[in-house]
């Protein structure tokens, strides 16, 4: 059966992820409600993408639509996940500078700082040397990782700033590969899905970077 990837579709750059995934011969399920994620036989998706957008808005909508807790449980339970930009903020255990009342799913043992590369006008297409290979990606009001737990692997830096991380089957990147057609990170997600469930070890003490 074809792989199905859920793309969280409450706000933000949903369509670009959908087009990229369909180009990789993946079936896409748009996730808006708990029933989109889980059916009578369990999860309806093999992996999930949390797109960019505005993390505080996506957080609020997740809670409004009742999807916050089921999504957190599914990812914590080992559902392979790719979070891009606001999606990385949503995954992070700790947000340095949250909007008032902002929560995160807290499934990835990192601290993030939002808007770390300036406002929208400072958006840029950047060539990165990631550990998955050279990547051409877009930065738009992107976060950076300012602290990471010991089990978390760094995937990419922009200058001194950590902008890509990975732990278990969870990949969090501060940038947008879907806007430049960069396939590396979605392929990583598909490889995680193909590899089967991961054992998520207990996060260890956080270290500053
Ligand atoms: N700065 C935004 C936030 O904190 C993320 C921007 C993006 O996803 N392009 O949610």
Coordinates of C-alpha atoms and ligand atoms in Angstrom, one line a residue:
X1 CA 0.0 0.0 0.0
X2 CA 1.1 3.5 -0.7
X3 CA 2.6 5.5 2.2
X4 CA 0.3 8.1 3.6
X5 CA 1.7 11.3 5.2
X6 CA -0.5 13.6 7.1
X7 CA 0.1 17.3 6.6
X8 CA -1.2 19.5 9.4
X9 CA -3.6 21.8 7.6
X10 CA -4.8 24.4 10.1
X11 CA -2.7 27.4 8.9
X12 CA 0.5 28.1 6.9
X13 CA 2.3 26.6 4.0
X14 CA 0.3 23.4 3.6
X15 CA 0.0 23.2 -0.2
X16 CA 3.7 23.3 -0.9
X17 CA 4.3 20.2 1.3
X18 CA 1.4 18.4 -0.3
X19 CA 2.8 19.1 -3.9
X20 CA 6.3 18.0 -2.9
X21 CA 5.1 14.8 -1.2
X22 CA 2.8 13.9 -4.1
X23 CA 5.8 14.3 -6.4
X24 CA 7.5 11.6 -4.2
X25 CA 4.5 9.3 -4.9
X26 CA 3.2 9.7 -1.4
X27 CA -0.6 9.9 -0.6
X28 CA -1.3 13.1 1.4
X29 CA -4.0 13.3 4.1
X30 CA -4.8 16.8 5.3
X31 CA -5.1 16.9 9.1
X32 CA -7.6 19.3 10.7
X33 CA -9.5 17.2 13.2
X34 CA -8.8 14.2 15.5
X35 CA -10.8 12.0 13.1
X36 CA -8.4 12.9 10.3
X37 CA -5.5 11.5 12.4
X38 CA -7.1 8.5 14.0
X39 CA -9.8 6.1 12.8
X40 CA -11.4 3.0 14.3
X41 CA -8.3 0.9 13.4
X42 CA -5.7 3.4 14.8
X43 CA -3.6 6.0 13.1
X44 CA -4.7 6.8 9.5
X45 CA -1.2 8.1 8.6
X46 CA 2.3 6.7 8.5
X47 CA 4.1 10.0 9.2
X48 CA 3.3 13.6 9.6
X49 CA 4.5 17.0 8.5
X50 CA 4.0 20.1 10.6
X51 CA 4.3 23.0 8.1
X52 CA 5.6 26.6 8.6
X53 CA 3.3 29.4 9.3
X54 CA 2.8 31.1 12.7
X55 CA 3.4 28.7 15.5
X56 CA 1.3 30.6 18.1
X57 CA -1.7 30.5 15.6
X58 CA -1.2 26.8 14.8
X59 CA -1.0 26.0 18.5
X60 CA -4.3 27.9 19.2
X61 CA -6.0 26.2 16.3
X62 CA -4.7 22.7 17.4
X63 CA -6.3 23.2 20.8
X64 CA -9.5 24.7 19.3
X65 CA -9.9 21.7 16.9
X66 CA -9.1 19.1 19.7
X67 CA -6.1 17.9 17.8
X68 CA -3.4 19.0 20.2
X69 CA -3.4 16.0 22.5
X70 CA -4.0 13.3 19.9
X71 CA -1.2 14.7 17.7
X72 CA 1.2 15.0 20.7
X73 CA 0.4 11.4 21.8
X74 CA 0.9 10.1 18.2
X75 CA 4.3 11.8 17.8
X76 CA 5.5 10.9 21.3
X77 CA 4.4 7.3 20.5
X78 CA 6.9 7.2 17.6
X79 CA 5.0 8.5 14.5
X80 CA 7.8 9.8 12.2
X81 CA 7.5 13.6 12.0
X82 CA 9.0 16.4 10.0
X83 CA 8.5 20.0 11.4
X84 CA 9.5 22.9 9.3
X85 CA 10.0 26.4 10.8
X86 CA 6.8 27.0 12.9
X87 CA 6.6 23.2 12.9
X88 CA 10.0 23.1 14.7
X89 CA 8.7 25.6 17.2
X90 CA 5.6 23.3 17.8
X91 CA 7.8 20.3 18.3
X92 CA 10.2 21.9 20.8
X93 CA 10.1 21.2 24.5
X94 CA 11.0 24.8 25.3
X95 CA 10.3 28.1 23.5
X96 CA 12.5 31.0 24.7
X97 CA 10.2 33.7 23.6
X98 CA 6.6 32.4 23.3
X99 CA 3.7 34.6 22.3
X100 CA 1.3 35.1 25.3
X101 CA -0.2 31.8 26.2
X102 CA 1.7 29.9 23.5
X103 CA 2.2 26.2 24.1
X104 CA 4.1 23.6 22.2
X105 CA 3.7 19.8 21.7
X106 CA 7.0 19.3 23.6
X107 CA 8.0 16.1 21.9
X108 CA 11.6 17.2 20.9
X109 CA 14.2 17.9 23.6
X110 CA 15.3 21.3 22.3
X111 CA 15.0 25.0 23.2
X112 CA 14.1 27.3 20.3
X113 CA 14.2 31.0 19.9
X114 CA 11.6 32.4 17.4
X115 CA 12.3 34.8 14.6
X116 CA 16.1 34.5 15.2
X117 CA 17.1 35.7 11.8
X118 CA 15.1 38.9 11.6
X119 CA 11.7 39.8 10.2
X120 CA 10.0 38.8 7.0
X121 CA 12.0 41.3 4.9
X122 CA 15.2 39.4 5.9
X123 CA 13.9 36.2 4.3
X124 CA 16.6 34.5 2.2
X125 CA 17.3 31.4 0.1
X126 CA 20.4 29.9 1.6
X127 CA 22.7 27.0 0.6
X128 CA 23.4 24.9 3.7
X129 CA 25.8 22.0 4.3
X130 CA 23.5 19.7 6.1
X131 CA 24.6 16.3 7.4
X132 CA 22.1 14.8 4.9
X133 CA 23.9 16.6 2.1
X134 CA 24.0 20.1 0.5
X135 CA 20.6 21.7 0.7
X136 CA 19.1 24.9 -0.9
X137 CA 16.3 26.1 1.4
X138 CA 14.4 29.3 2.3
X139 CA 14.5 31.1 5.7
X140 CA 11.4 33.1 6.6
X141 CA 11.1 34.5 10.1
X142 CA 13.0 31.3 11.1
X143 CA 13.7 30.1 14.6
X144 CA 17.0 28.7 15.8
X145 CA 17.8 26.0 18.3
X146 CA 19.6 27.5 21.4
X147 CA 19.7 24.4 23.6
X148 CA 19.5 20.7 22.9
X149 CA 19.2 17.5 24.9
X150 CA 21.9 14.9 24.7
X151 CA 20.1 12.5 22.5
X152 CA 19.5 15.2 19.8
X153 CA 21.6 15.2 16.7
X154 CA 22.4 18.4 14.8
X155 CA 21.5 18.2 11.1
X156 CA 22.4 21.7 9.9
X157 CA 23.8 25.0 11.0
X158 CA 23.6 28.4 9.5
X159 CA 26.8 30.1 10.6
X160 CA 26.9 29.4 14.3
X161 CA 23.2 28.8 14.6
X162 CA 21.7 25.3 14.8
X163 CA 18.9 25.2 12.3
X164 CA 18.2 21.5 11.9
X165 CA 17.9 18.7 14.5
X166 CA 16.8 15.1 14.8
X167 CA 15.9 12.7 17.5
X168 CA 14.4 9.3 17.0
X169 CA 12.0 9.6 14.1
X170 CA 11.5 13.4 14.7
X171 CA 13.2 15.9 12.4
X172 CA 12.9 19.6 13.1
X173 CA 14.2 22.2 10.7
X174 CA 14.1 26.0 11.0
X175 CA 13.8 26.5 7.2
X176 CA 11.5 25.7 4.3
X177 CA 12.7 23.0 1.9
X178 CA 9.3 22.8 0.3
X179 CA 9.6 26.4 -1.2
X180 CA 12.8 25.5 -3.1
X181 CA 11.9 22.0 -4.0
X182 CA 14.6 20.6 -1.8
X183 CA 13.7 16.9 -1.3
X184 CA 16.3 15.8 1.3
X185 CA 14.3 16.3 4.4
X186 CA 11.1 14.8 3.1
X187 CA 13.1 11.8 1.9
X188 CA 14.5 11.5 5.4
X189 CA 10.9 11.4 6.7
X190 CA 10.0 8.7 4.2
X191 CA 13.2 6.7 5.2
X192 CA 12.1 7.0 8.9
X193 CA 8.7 5.6 7.9
X194 CA 10.2 2.8 6.0
X195 CA 12.5 1.9 9.0
X196 CA 9.5 1.3 11.2
X197 CA 8.8 2.4 14.8
X198 CA 11.6 4.0 16.8
X199 CA 12.3 3.6 20.5
X200 CA 12.2 7.0 21.9
X201 CA 14.6 7.0 24.8
X202 CA 14.0 9.3 27.8
X203 CA 15.3 12.8 27.1
X204 CA 18.4 13.6 29.2
X205 CA 19.5 16.8 30.8
X206 CA 19.4 19.8 28.4
X207 CA 22.7 21.5 27.6
X208 CA 23.2 25.0 26.3
X209 CA 24.8 25.5 22.9
Ligands
LIG1 N1 8.3 32.9 13.2 C1 7.3 32.0 13.0 C2 6.8 31.4 14.3 O1 7.3 31.6 15.3 C3 7.6 30.9 12.0 C4 7.8 31.4 10.6 C5 7.6 30.3 9.6 O2 7.1 29.3 9.8 N2 8.0 30.7 8.4 O3 5.8 30.7 14.3

